Coordinates of C-alpha atoms in Angstrom, one line a residue:
X367 CA 0.0 0.0 0.0
X368 CA 2.8 2.4 0.9
X369 CA 4.6 1.5 -2.4
X370 CA 1.4 2.4 -4.3
X371 CA 1.1 5.8 -2.6
X372 CA 4.7 6.4 -3.3
X373 CA 4.3 5.8 -7.1
X374 CA 1.1 8.0 -7.2
X375 CA 3.0 10.9 -5.4
X376 CA 6.0 10.6 -7.8
X377 CA 3.7 10.5 -10.8
X378 CA 1.8 13.6 -9.6
X379 CA 5.1 15.5 -8.9
X380 CA 6.5 14.6 -12.3
X381 CA 3.3 15.9 -14.0
X382 CA 3.6 19.2 -12.3
X383 CA 7.3 19.5 -13.2
X384 CA 6.5 18.7 -16.9
X385 CA 3.6 21.3 -16.9
X386 CA 5.9 23.9 -15.3
X387 CA 8.8 23.2 -17.7
X388 CA 6.8 23.0 -21.0
X389 CA 3.9 25.4 -20.2
X390 CA 5.7 28.3 -18.5
X391 CA 6.6 29.9 -21.9
X392 CA 3.0 29.6 -23.1
X393 CA 1.8 31.2 -19.9
X394 CA 4.3 34.0 -20.3
X395 CA 3.1 34.6 -23.9
X396 CA -0.5 34.6 -22.8
X397 CA 0.3 37.3 -20.3
X398 CA 2.2 39.3 -23.0
X399 CA -0.7 39.1 -25.5
X400 CA -3.1 40.1 -22.7
X401 CA -1.0 43.1 -22.2
X402 CA -1.0 43.8 -26.0
X403 CA -4.8 43.8 -25.9
X404 CA -4.8 46.5 -23.3
X405 CA -2.3 48.3 -25.6
X406 CA -4.7 48.1 -28.5
X407 CA -7.6 49.4 -26.6
X408 CA -5.5 52.5 -25.7
X409 CA -4.9 53.3 -29.4
X410 CA -1.1 53.1 -29.0
X411 CA 1.1 52.9 -32.1
X412 CA 2.5 49.4 -32.5
X413 CA 5.8 48.2 -34.1
X414 CA 5.4 45.3 -36.5
X415 CA 9.1 44.6 -36.2
X416 CA 9.7 45.1 -32.5
X417 CA 12.1 42.2 -32.3
X418 CA 14.4 44.0 -34.7
X419 CA 14.2 47.3 -32.8
X420 CA 15.3 46.3 -29.3
X421 CA 16.6 49.8 -28.5
X422 CA 13.1 51.3 -28.5
X423 CA 10.4 51.4 -25.9
X424 CA 9.2 48.1 -24.5
X425 CA 5.5 47.3 -24.3
X426 CA 5.4 48.1 -20.6
X427 CA 6.5 51.7 -21.4
X428 CA 3.5 52.2 -23.5
X429 CA 1.1 51.8 -20.6
X430 CA 2.0 55.2 -19.1
X431 CA 0.8 58.7 -20.0
X432 CA -2.3 58.0 -22.0
X433 CA -3.5 60.4 -24.7
X434 CA -6.8 62.3 -24.4
X435 CA -9.6 60.8 -26.5
X436 CA -10.8 63.1 -29.2
X437 CA -14.6 63.7 -29.6
X438 CA -16.3 61.7 -32.2
X439 CA -16.9 64.5 -34.7
X440 CA -18.3 64.7 -38.2
X441 CA -18.8 67.8 -40.3
X442 CA -22.5 67.5 -39.7
X443 CA -22.1 67.5 -35.9
X444 CA -19.0 69.7 -35.2
X445 CA -19.1 72.3 -37.9
X446 CA -21.4 75.3 -38.3
X447 CA -22.3 75.4 -42.0
X448 CA -24.4 78.6 -41.5
X449 CA -21.2 80.7 -41.2
X450 CA -20.3 79.8 -44.8
X451 CA -23.7 80.5 -46.4
X452 CA -23.5 84.3 -46.8
X453 CA -19.9 85.0 -47.7
X454 CA -18.8 81.6 -49.0
X455 CA -15.7 79.8 -47.9
X456 CA -13.6 82.5 -46.2
X457 CA -10.7 81.9 -43.8
X458 CA -9.6 84.2 -40.9
X459 CA -6.3 84.1 -39.1
X460 CA -6.1 85.3 -35.5
X461 CA -4.0 88.5 -35.0
X462 CA -0.4 87.8 -34.0
X463 CA 0.7 88.1 -30.4
X464 CA 3.8 90.2 -30.1
X465 CA 5.2 88.2 -27.1
X466 CA 4.6 84.8 -28.8
X467 CA 7.2 83.9 -31.4
X468 CA 6.3 81.7 -34.3
X469 CA 8.3 78.9 -35.8
X470 CA 9.5 79.3 -39.4
X471 CA 7.2 76.5 -40.6
X472 CA 4.1 78.0 -38.9
X473 CA 4.9 81.4 -40.3
X474 CA 4.9 79.9 -43.8
X475 CA 1.5 78.3 -43.2
X476 CA -0.1 81.5 -42.0
X477 CA 1.5 83.4 -44.9
X478 CA 0.1 80.9 -47.4
X479 CA -3.4 81.3 -46.0
X480 CA -3.2 85.1 -46.0
X481 CA -2.2 85.1 -49.6
X482 CA -4.9 82.7 -50.7
X483 CA -8.1 83.8 -52.4
X484 CA -10.1 82.6 -49.4
X485 CA -8.5 84.9 -46.8
X486 CA -10.6 87.6 -45.1
X487 CA -9.4 90.1 -42.5
X488 CA -13.0 90.3 -41.2
X489 CA -13.9 87.5 -38.7
X490 CA -17.7 88.2 -39.3
X491 CA -17.2 86.9 -42.9
X492 CA -15.1 83.9 -41.9
X493 CA -16.2 80.3 -42.4
X494 CA -13.0 78.9 -41.0
X495 CA -10.6 80.1 -38.3
X496 CA -6.9 79.6 -37.9
X497 CA -5.1 80.2 -34.5
X498 CA -2.1 82.5 -34.3
X499 CA -0.7 80.2 -31.6
X500 CA 2.0 77.9 -33.0
X501 CA 0.7 74.4 -32.5
X502 CA 3.1 72.6 -34.9
X503 CA 5.5 71.2 -32.2
X504 CA 3.8 69.7 -29.2
X505 CA 6.9 67.9 -27.8
X506 CA 7.4 69.5 -24.4
X507 CA 11.1 68.9 -24.6
X508 CA 11.3 71.1 -27.7
X509 CA 12.4 74.7 -27.6
X510 CA 9.4 75.7 -29.8
X511 CA 6.8 74.1 -27.4
X512 CA 4.1 76.7 -26.5
X513 CA 2.8 76.3 -23.0
X514 CA -0.6 77.0 -21.5
X515 CA -2.4 76.7 -24.9
X516 CA -5.6 75.6 -23.2
X517 CA -5.8 78.9 -21.2
X518 CA -5.0 81.0 -24.3
X519 CA -7.5 79.5 -26.7
X520 CA -10.4 79.5 -24.1
X521 CA -9.9 83.3 -23.7
X522 CA -10.6 83.8 -27.4
X523 CA -14.2 84.9 -27.9
X524 CA -14.3 83.2 -31.3
X525 CA -13.1 79.8 -30.0
X526 CA -16.6 78.4 -29.3
X527 CA -15.3 75.0 -28.3
X528 CA -13.2 74.7 -31.4
X529 CA -16.1 74.9 -33.9
X530 CA -15.0 75.9 -37.4
X531 CA -11.4 76.0 -36.4
X532 CA -8.5 74.3 -38.1
X533 CA -5.4 73.3 -36.1
X534 CA -2.1 72.4 -37.7
X535 CA 0.3 70.0 -36.0
X536 CA 3.6 68.3 -37.2
X537 CA 5.0 66.8 -34.0
X538 CA 2.9 65.4 -31.1
X539 CA 4.0 63.7 -27.9
X540 CA 7.6 63.2 -26.6
X541 CA 10.2 60.5 -25.9
X542 CA 9.9 57.6 -25.3
X543 CA 6.2 57.0 -26.3
X544 CA 5.5 59.7 -28.8
X545 CA 1.7 59.6 -28.2
X546 CA -1.1 61.5 -29.9
X547 CA -1.3 63.9 -27.0
X548 CA -1.2 67.5 -28.1
X549 CA -1.1 68.9 -24.6
X550 CA -4.4 70.8 -25.0
X551 CA -8.1 70.1 -25.7
X552 CA -8.8 70.8 -29.4
X553 CA -12.6 70.4 -28.8
X554 CA -14.5 70.3 -32.0
X555 CA -11.7 71.8 -34.2
X556 CA -10.5 70.1 -37.3
X557 CA -7.0 68.7 -36.8
X558 CA -4.6 68.8 -39.8
X559 CA -1.8 66.6 -38.5
X560 CA 1.3 64.8 -39.7
X561 CA 2.0 61.2 -38.5
X562 CA -1.7 60.6 -38.0
X563 CA -2.6 57.3 -36.4
X564 CA -5.6 55.6 -38.0
X565 CA -7.3 54.8 -34.7
X566 CA -7.1 58.5 -33.7
X567 CA -8.1 59.8 -37.1
X568 CA -11.7 61.0 -37.5
X569 CA -12.6 60.2 -41.1
X570 CA -14.3 62.9 -43.1
X571 CA -13.3 65.5 -40.4
X572 CA -9.6 65.5 -39.7
X573 CA -6.9 65.8 -42.4
X574 CA -3.6 64.0 -42.6
X575 CA -0.8 66.2 -43.9
X576 CA 2.8 65.2 -44.8
X577 CA 5.7 65.8 -42.4
X578 CA 7.9 68.6 -43.9
X579 CA 10.9 70.4 -42.6
X580 CA 11.4 74.1 -41.8
X581 CA 13.4 74.4 -45.1
X582 CA 10.5 73.3 -47.2
X583 CA 10.0 76.1 -49.8
X584 CA 7.2 78.6 -49.2
X585 CA 6.1 78.7 -52.9
X586 CA 7.1 77.1 -56.2
X587 CA 9.4 74.3 -54.9
X588 CA 11.9 72.2 -56.8
X589 CA 10.8 70.1 -59.7
X590 CA 10.8 66.3 -59.6
X591 CA 13.8 64.3 -60.7
X592 CA 12.1 62.1 -63.3
X593 CA 13.1 62.9 -66.8
X594 CA 11.3 62.0 -70.0
X595 CA 14.1 59.7 -71.1
X596 CA 14.0 57.6 -68.0
X597 CA 13.6 54.3 -69.9
X598 CA 13.8 51.6 -68.7
X599 CA 12.2 52.6 -65.4
X600 CA 14.4 50.2 -63.3
X601 CA 17.5 51.9 -62.2
X602 CA 20.9 50.8 -60.8
X603 CA 19.6 50.0 -57.3
X604 CA 16.5 48.1 -56.6
X605 CA 15.9 49.3 -53.1
X606 CA 17.4 52.0 -50.9
X607 CA 16.9 53.5 -47.5
X608 CA 18.5 56.0 -45.2
X609 CA 19.1 55.3 -41.5
X610 CA 20.3 52.6 -39.2
X611 CA 17.1 51.2 -37.7
X612 CA 16.5 48.6 -40.4
X613 CA 20.1 48.0 -41.4
X614 CA 20.7 45.0 -39.1
X615 CA 17.5 43.3 -40.4
X616 CA 18.5 43.7 -44.0
X617 CA 22.1 42.6 -43.7
X618 CA 21.3 39.7 -41.4
X619 CA 18.2 38.3 -43.0
X620 CA 18.5 39.1 -46.7
X621 CA 20.9 38.1 -49.4
X622 CA 21.5 40.1 -52.6
X623 CA 20.3 38.7 -55.9
X624 CA 22.6 37.4 -58.5
X625 CA 21.9 39.9 -61.2
X626 CA 23.4 43.0 -62.9
X627 CA 21.6 45.5 -60.8
X628 CA 22.5 46.4 -57.2
X629 CA 20.0 45.4 -54.6
X630 CA 20.1 47.6 -51.5
X631 CA 21.9 50.8 -51.1
X632 CA 22.1 51.7 -47.4
X633 CA 23.0 55.0 -45.8
X634 CA 23.9 54.1 -42.3
X635 CA 24.3 56.4 -39.4
X636 CA 27.3 55.7 -37.2
X637 CA 26.8 52.0 -36.5
X638 CA 29.0 49.1 -35.3
X639 CA 28.2 47.1 -38.5
X640 CA 30.7 47.6 -41.2
X641 CA 28.9 48.8 -44.4
X642 CA 30.0 51.1 -47.2
X643 CA 28.8 54.7 -47.1
X644 CA 26.9 56.2 -50.0
X645 CA 25.8 59.7 -51.0
X646 CA 22.1 59.7 -50.3
X647 CA 21.1 62.1 -53.1
X648 CA 23.0 59.9 -55.6
X649 CA 21.2 56.8 -54.2
X650 CA 17.8 58.5 -54.7
X651 CA 18.7 59.3 -58.3
X652 CA 19.7 55.8 -59.0
X653 CA 17.1 53.7 -57.1
X654 CA 13.8 52.3 -58.2
X655 CA 12.2 51.9 -54.7
X656 CA 12.8 53.7 -51.5
X657 CA 12.0 52.2 -48.1
X658 CA 10.1 54.7 -46.0
X659 CA 10.1 53.3 -42.4
X660 CA 8.3 55.0 -39.7
X661 CA 10.3 57.4 -37.6
X662 CA 10.0 57.7 -33.9
X663 CA 6.5 58.9 -34.9
X664 CA 4.5 57.4 -37.8
X665 CA 5.6 59.9 -40.4
X666 CA 9.1 60.4 -41.9
X667 CA 10.9 63.0 -43.9
X668 CA 11.9 60.2 -46.2
X669 CA 8.4 60.2 -47.7
X670 CA 8.6 63.6 -49.5
X671 CA 12.2 62.9 -50.4
X672 CA 11.2 59.7 -52.2
X673 CA 8.3 61.4 -54.0
X674 CA 10.5 64.2 -55.4
X675 CA 13.1 61.7 -56.5
X676 CA 10.6 59.5 -58.4
X677 CA 11.8 56.7 -56.1
X678 CA 8.7 54.7 -55.4
X679 CA 8.0 54.8 -51.7
X680 CA 7.7 51.4 -49.9
X681 CA 5.8 52.3 -46.7
X682 CA 6.7 50.3 -43.6
X683 CA 4.4 52.2 -41.2
X684 CA 1.3 50.2 -40.2
X685 CA -1.5 52.4 -38.9
X686 CA -0.4 55.6 -40.6
X687 CA -3.2 57.6 -42.2
X688 CA -1.4 58.7 -45.4
X689 CA -1.4 62.4 -46.4
X690 CA -4.6 63.6 -48.0
X691 CA -5.8 60.0 -48.4
X692 CA -9.3 61.4 -48.6
X693 CA -8.5 62.7 -52.1
X694 CA -5.3 61.0 -53.2
X695 CA -5.2 57.3 -54.4
X696 CA -1.9 56.2 -52.9
X697 CA -2.2 52.8 -54.5
X698 CA -1.1 54.4 -57.8
X699 CA 2.1 56.0 -56.4
X700 CA 3.3 54.0 -53.4
X701 CA 3.7 50.4 -52.2
X702 CA 2.2 49.7 -48.8
X703 CA 4.1 46.8 -47.4
X704 CA 2.3 44.6 -44.9
X705 CA 4.9 41.9 -45.4
X706 CA 7.7 40.8 -43.1
X707 CA 10.8 42.9 -43.8
X708 CA 13.0 40.3 -45.6
X709 CA 10.2 39.6 -48.1
X710 CA 10.1 43.1 -49.5
X711 CA 13.0 42.8 -52.0
X712 CA 11.5 39.8 -53.7
X713 CA 8.0 41.3 -53.7
X714 CA 9.0 44.6 -55.4
X715 CA 11.2 42.8 -57.9
X716 CA 8.1 41.1 -59.2
X717 CA 6.4 44.4 -60.2
X718 CA 6.2 44.7 -63.9
X719 CA 8.3 47.5 -65.6
X720 CA 5.2 49.2 -67.1
X721 CA 3.7 49.5 -63.6
X722 CA 7.0 50.7 -62.2
X723 CA 7.0 53.5 -64.8
X724 CA 3.4 54.4 -64.0
X725 CA 4.3 54.6 -60.3
X726 CA 7.2 56.9 -61.0
X727 CA 5.1 59.2 -63.2
X728 CA 2.4 59.4 -60.5
X729 CA 5.0 60.3 -57.8
X730 CA 6.1 63.2 -59.9
X731 CA 2.5 64.4 -60.5
X732 CA 1.6 64.2 -56.8
X733 CA 4.9 65.9 -55.7
X734 CA 4.4 68.8 -58.2
X735 CA 0.6 69.2 -57.6
X736 CA 0.3 68.9 -53.8
X737 CA 3.6 68.6 -51.9
X738 CA 6.5 70.6 -53.5
X739 CA 5.8 73.7 -51.4
X740 CA 4.0 74.8 -48.2
X741 CA 1.6 76.8 -50.3
X742 CA 0.4 73.6 -52.1
X743 CA 0.1 71.6 -48.8
X744 CA -2.0 74.4 -47.2
X745 CA -4.1 75.0 -50.3
X746 CA -4.8 71.3 -50.7
X747 CA -6.0 71.2 -47.0
X748 CA -8.3 74.1 -47.6
X749 CA -9.7 72.7 -50.8
X750 CA -10.5 69.4 -49.2
X751 CA -12.4 71.2 -46.4
X752 CA -14.2 73.3 -49.0
X753 CA -15.3 70.2 -51.0
X754 CA -16.9 68.8 -47.8
X755 CA -19.0 71.9 -47.4
X756 CA -20.4 71.6 -51.0
X757 CA -20.4 67.8 -51.7
X758 CA -22.6 68.3 -54.8
X759 CA -19.9 70.6 -56.3
X760 CA -16.9 68.7 -55.0
X761 CA -14.0 67.3 -57.1
X762 CA -14.1 63.6 -57.9
X763 CA -11.1 61.5 -57.0
X764 CA -10.4 61.3 -60.8
X765 CA -9.8 65.1 -60.8
X766 CA -7.6 64.9 -57.7
X767 CA -5.4 62.0 -59.2
X768 CA -5.1 63.1 -62.8
X769 CA -3.1 65.9 -64.3
X770 CA -3.2 68.8 -63.8
X771 CA -4.7 68.0 -60.3
X772 CA -7.5 69.2 -58.0
X773 CA -6.0 72.6 -57.3
X774 CA -6.2 73.6 -60.9
X775 CA -9.6 72.1 -61.7
X776 CA -12.1 74.4 -60.0
X777 CA -15.4 72.8 -59.1
X778 CA -17.3 76.1 -59.5
X779 CA -16.5 75.8 -63.2
X780 CA -17.5 72.2 -63.6
X781 CA -17.3 68.8 -61.7
X782 CA -17.5 66.8 -65.0
X783 CA -14.2 65.8 -66.4
X784 CA -15.5 66.0 -69.9
X785 CA -15.8 69.8 -69.6
X786 CA -12.0 70.2 -69.1
X787 CA -9.6 70.0 -72.0
X788 CA -7.0 68.1 -69.9
X789 CA -9.0 64.9 -70.0
X790 CA -9.9 64.4 -73.6
X791 CA -7.4 61.6 -74.0
X792 CA -8.8 59.7 -71.0
X793 CA -12.3 60.0 -72.5
X794 CA -11.3 59.1 -76.1
X795 CA -12.5 62.5 -77.4
X796 CA -10.8 65.4 -79.1
X797 CA -11.2 69.2 -78.7
X798 CA -13.5 71.1 -81.1
X799 CA -12.0 73.2 -83.8
X800 CA -14.4 76.0 -83.0
X801 CA -13.5 79.0 -80.8
X802 CA -15.3 81.8 -79.0
X803 CA -14.4 85.4 -79.8
X804 CA -14.3 87.3 -76.5
X805 CA -14.2 91.0 -77.1
X806 CA -13.7 93.5 -74.2
X807 CA -15.4 96.9 -75.0
X808 CA -14.5 100.0 -73.1
X809 CA -16.0 102.7 -75.3
X810 CA -16.9 105.8 -73.3
X811 CA -20.1 106.3 -75.4
X812 CA -23.3 104.5 -75.1
X813 CA -23.1 102.9 -78.5
X814 CA -20.5 100.4 -80.0
X815 CA -17.6 102.1 -81.7
X816 CA -16.9 101.6 -85.4
X817 CA -13.7 99.5 -84.8
X818 CA -15.8 97.2 -82.6
X819 CA -18.5 96.7 -85.3
X820 CA -15.9 96.0 -87.9
X821 CA -14.1 93.5 -85.7
X822 CA -17.4 91.6 -85.0
X823 CA -18.1 91.4 -88.7
X824 CA -14.6 90.2 -89.5
X825 CA -14.5 87.5 -86.9
X826 CA -18.1 86.2 -87.5
X827 CA -17.3 85.4 -91.1
X828 CA -14.6 82.8 -90.0
X829 CA -15.7 79.2 -90.4
X830 CA -14.0 78.4 -87.0
X831 CA -16.0 81.0 -85.0
X832 CA -18.8 79.4 -82.9
X833 CA -20.0 82.5 -81.0
X834 CA -19.0 86.1 -80.1
X835 CA -19.2 87.3 -76.5
X836 CA -18.8 91.1 -75.9
X837 CA -17.8 92.1 -72.3
X838 CA -19.3 95.5 -71.9
X839 CA -17.0 97.2 -69.4
X840 CA -18.5 100.7 -69.6
X841 CA -20.4 102.9 -67.1
X842 CA -23.4 103.3 -69.5
X843 CA -25.6 100.2 -70.2
X844 CA -25.1 98.4 -73.5
X845 CA -27.1 99.4 -76.5
X846 CA -30.2 97.3 -77.6
X847 CA -29.8 94.4 -79.9
X848 CA -30.8 96.5 -83.0
X849 CA -27.6 98.6 -82.7
X850 CA -25.4 95.5 -83.2
X851 CA -24.5 94.2 -86.7
X852 CA -26.1 91.2 -88.2
X853 CA -24.0 88.0 -87.8
X854 CA -24.1 84.4 -88.8
X855 CA -23.0 83.4 -85.3
X856 CA -24.7 84.3 -82.0
X857 CA -23.5 87.5 -80.3
X858 CA -23.9 87.7 -76.6
X859 CA -23.5 90.9 -74.5
X860 CA -22.3 90.6 -70.9
X861 CA -22.3 93.5 -68.5
X862 CA -18.9 93.6 -66.8
X863 CA -16.9 95.7 -64.4
X864 CA -14.0 98.0 -65.3
X865 CA -11.4 95.4 -64.4
X866 CA -9.0 93.8 -66.7
X867 CA -9.2 90.4 -64.9
X868 CA -12.9 90.0 -66.0
X869 CA -11.8 88.8 -69.4
X870 CA -10.2 85.7 -67.8
X871 CA -13.4 84.7 -65.8
X872 CA -14.9 81.4 -67.0
X873 CA -18.3 82.7 -68.0
X874 CA -21.1 80.1 -68.4
X875 CA -22.0 81.7 -71.7
X876 CA -18.7 80.4 -73.3
X877 CA -19.3 77.0 -74.8
X878 CA -15.9 76.2 -76.4
X879 CA -12.5 75.3 -75.0
X880 CA -10.6 77.8 -77.3
X881 CA -11.2 81.5 -76.6
X882 CA -9.8 84.2 -78.8
X883 CA -9.5 87.2 -76.5
X884 CA -9.6 90.6 -78.3
X885 CA -9.8 94.3 -77.6
X886 CA -12.4 96.4 -79.4
X887 CA -9.6 98.3 -81.3
X888 CA -8.0 95.2 -82.6
X889 CA -7.5 95.3 -86.4
X890 CA -8.2 91.8 -87.7
X891 CA -9.3 90.4 -91.1
X892 CA -11.1 87.2 -91.6
X893 CA -8.2 85.5 -93.2
X894 CA -6.0 86.2 -90.2
X895 CA -8.3 84.4 -87.7
X896 CA -6.6 81.1 -88.4
X897 CA -3.4 82.4 -86.9
X898 CA -3.2 85.0 -84.2
X899 CA -0.2 86.4 -82.3
X900 CA 0.0 87.8 -78.9
X901 CA 1.0 91.5 -78.7
X902 CA 1.7 92.6 -75.2
X903 CA 3.4 96.0 -75.4
X904 CA 1.7 97.8 -72.6
X905 CA -0.1 95.2 -70.5
X906 CA 0.8 91.9 -68.8
X907 CA -2.5 89.9 -69.3
X908 CA -1.1 88.1 -72.3
X909 CA 2.0 87.0 -70.5
X910 CA -0.1 86.0 -67.4
X911 CA -2.1 83.7 -69.6
X912 CA 1.0 82.1 -71.0
X913 CA 2.5 81.6 -67.6
X914 CA -0.8 80.1 -66.3
X915 CA -1.0 77.7 -69.2
X916 CA 2.6 76.7 -68.8
X917 CA 2.1 76.1 -65.1
X918 CA -0.8 73.7 -65.8
X919 CA 0.4 71.9 -69.0
X920 CA 4.1 71.9 -68.3
X921 CA 4.6 72.7 -72.0
X922 CA 6.5 75.6 -73.6
X923 CA 4.4 78.6 -74.6
X924 CA 4.7 80.8 -77.6
X925 CA 7.4 83.4 -77.5
X926 CA 6.7 86.1 -74.8
X927 CA 8.4 89.3 -73.8
X928 CA 8.2 92.0 -71.2
X929 CA 10.8 91.5 -68.5
X930 CA 9.0 93.5 -65.8
X931 CA 5.9 91.5 -66.3
X932 CA 7.8 88.2 -66.2
X933 CA 9.6 89.2 -63.0
X934 CA 6.4 90.1 -61.2
X935 CA 4.6 87.0 -62.3
X936 CA 7.5 84.8 -61.3
X937 CA 7.3 86.4 -57.8
X938 CA 3.6 85.7 -57.6
X939 CA 4.0 82.0 -58.6
X940 CA 7.1 81.5 -56.5
X941 CA 9.0 80.1 -59.5
X942 CA 9.1 80.5 -63.3
X943 CA 6.5 78.1 -64.8
X944 CA 7.5 78.9 -68.4
X945 CA 9.4 76.0 -70.0
X946 CA 12.3 77.0 -72.2
X947 CA 12.3 76.0 -75.8
X948 CA 14.4 76.6 -78.9
X949 CA 13.2 78.2 -82.1
X950 CA 15.3 78.8 -85.2
X951 CA 13.9 81.4 -87.6
X952 CA 16.8 81.9 -90.0
X953 CA 16.9 80.2 -93.4
X954 CA 18.6 77.0 -94.1
X955 CA 22.5 77.3 -94.2
X956 CA 22.3 80.9 -93.1
X957 CA 25.8 82.0 -91.8
X958 CA 27.0 78.4 -92.3
X959 CA 30.5 77.8 -93.7
X960 CA 29.5 76.6 -97.1
X961 CA 29.5 78.1 -100.6
X962 CA 27.0 80.9 -101.2
X963 CA 25.9 79.0 -104.3
X964 CA 24.5 76.2 -102.2
X965 CA 22.4 78.5 -100.0
X966 CA 18.7 79.1 -100.7
X967 CA 18.8 82.8 -99.8
X968 CA 22.3 84.0 -100.7
X969 CA 21.4 87.7 -100.8
X970 CA 20.6 87.8 -97.0
X971 CA 24.3 87.6 -96.2
X972 CA 25.3 90.5 -98.5
X973 CA 26.2 93.7 -96.6

């Protein structure tokens, strides 16, 4: 009996030892995943490759200093639409405080808003309000951190709990957690934020913006680096990245392919691993894909660098709400990589060259249209908000993601792509050969002048003229229809103001893409209508139109002159949109070192 009890006791003891030995690790994992569930409920950013980044915060560190929960807002519940009904979409910036310095980046943002067509100095007309308090850097360890923001904004009589306010932010939280905490209650304000975490993002209300440096240009911006002769699209390096965080994983877990192209160009920071150093700009020029890992926050400066360089971004930042994703289709310009890190090289190598080229072209379009300057980032933010206010007149994603872009396709003109000349190729159509003659009349008398009548008769006899629109910019009302000459094409009279800019307004009366803009004293015969030249001796409107067309189409214009006008327009645009071109007007072999007998016009060279 004693022997039997002894064997039972030994068997029970052995079972406990086996359970403790083999099950302890499972119990530890269960506790870890339970902790991860708490983590997920608190909306903390998570690292998909935490085992490779042992120098960063452990899961236990993420359980301290929670971020304030934002109110569940929509435009219908947290935005007062009635403020926008009378005066339209107007934006007011709070007056500057003398004792409160602004960062260079926030000064650029405010300057962009105050130069926009939506700015108003009158708060009674405003639909949207922008704080003069610098809220870009909310890291309390930063020298640009503004304290007591809550007290300041509550003292503003226009604050109203944040309604109809737009707050910009680039950096939130501090080391080691880098949470979403801004350090003040934004209330019902719209948050335009970089490094936006998807679980904190309020869809249709907040806006994700890109992370940009203080050196980002105010206007204009540098052009992209993709050239028209970039064929084939695959370059010397397949994949590049800058930094040391992922270097160990790549060198330890991946092997380079046996082909003619390089595989990974790394730009390491000081690091114990021996690896050759490269010039980062040279790598960007010569790489097909650029890894864009998350920084200490979700966003990274590498993102805009890759877009400009036509280096297709490979995004390794789970949970990041991509910039302007409400309008931009990032699936056409970037690779979002949910795979494990060593699988990325083999995955991107399988992308077809035609799709690679399409990716590269889209990166250049997005960079130039929305990200190359602070002006474009701010204007894109404002236009997205404006589209929300008038959804029936908002831009479609097609307009946002196709040349020339949403900022140049105004919805108050049309929301149908077929009404814009930029999209004929996509719709398989071609522009009409007809044009509208647009004549600006400034006669001081109450009747049309004789030059105006002769001009209407000459233009109307052209087979390419579809209609004639007369902009009557005179103090006296236009004469009745009986005073105008008979014409085979319809003649429409529009009452205008005494402003030169009225001739560039997209009047609903105009039904053609081509518009021949004329003054009433223009001397023109019917035979000359097929070819007209711009003559801008005293005014700049002709050069303005050339600059505007070049900025939209990226094509060289006709020859223009007027250095004062060009300098002023370049200052307005922030860069020179005109594309240089070469034109030779001399006869064949003129001034060439050949016999005069071989030249077609030998007498031209005689003194």
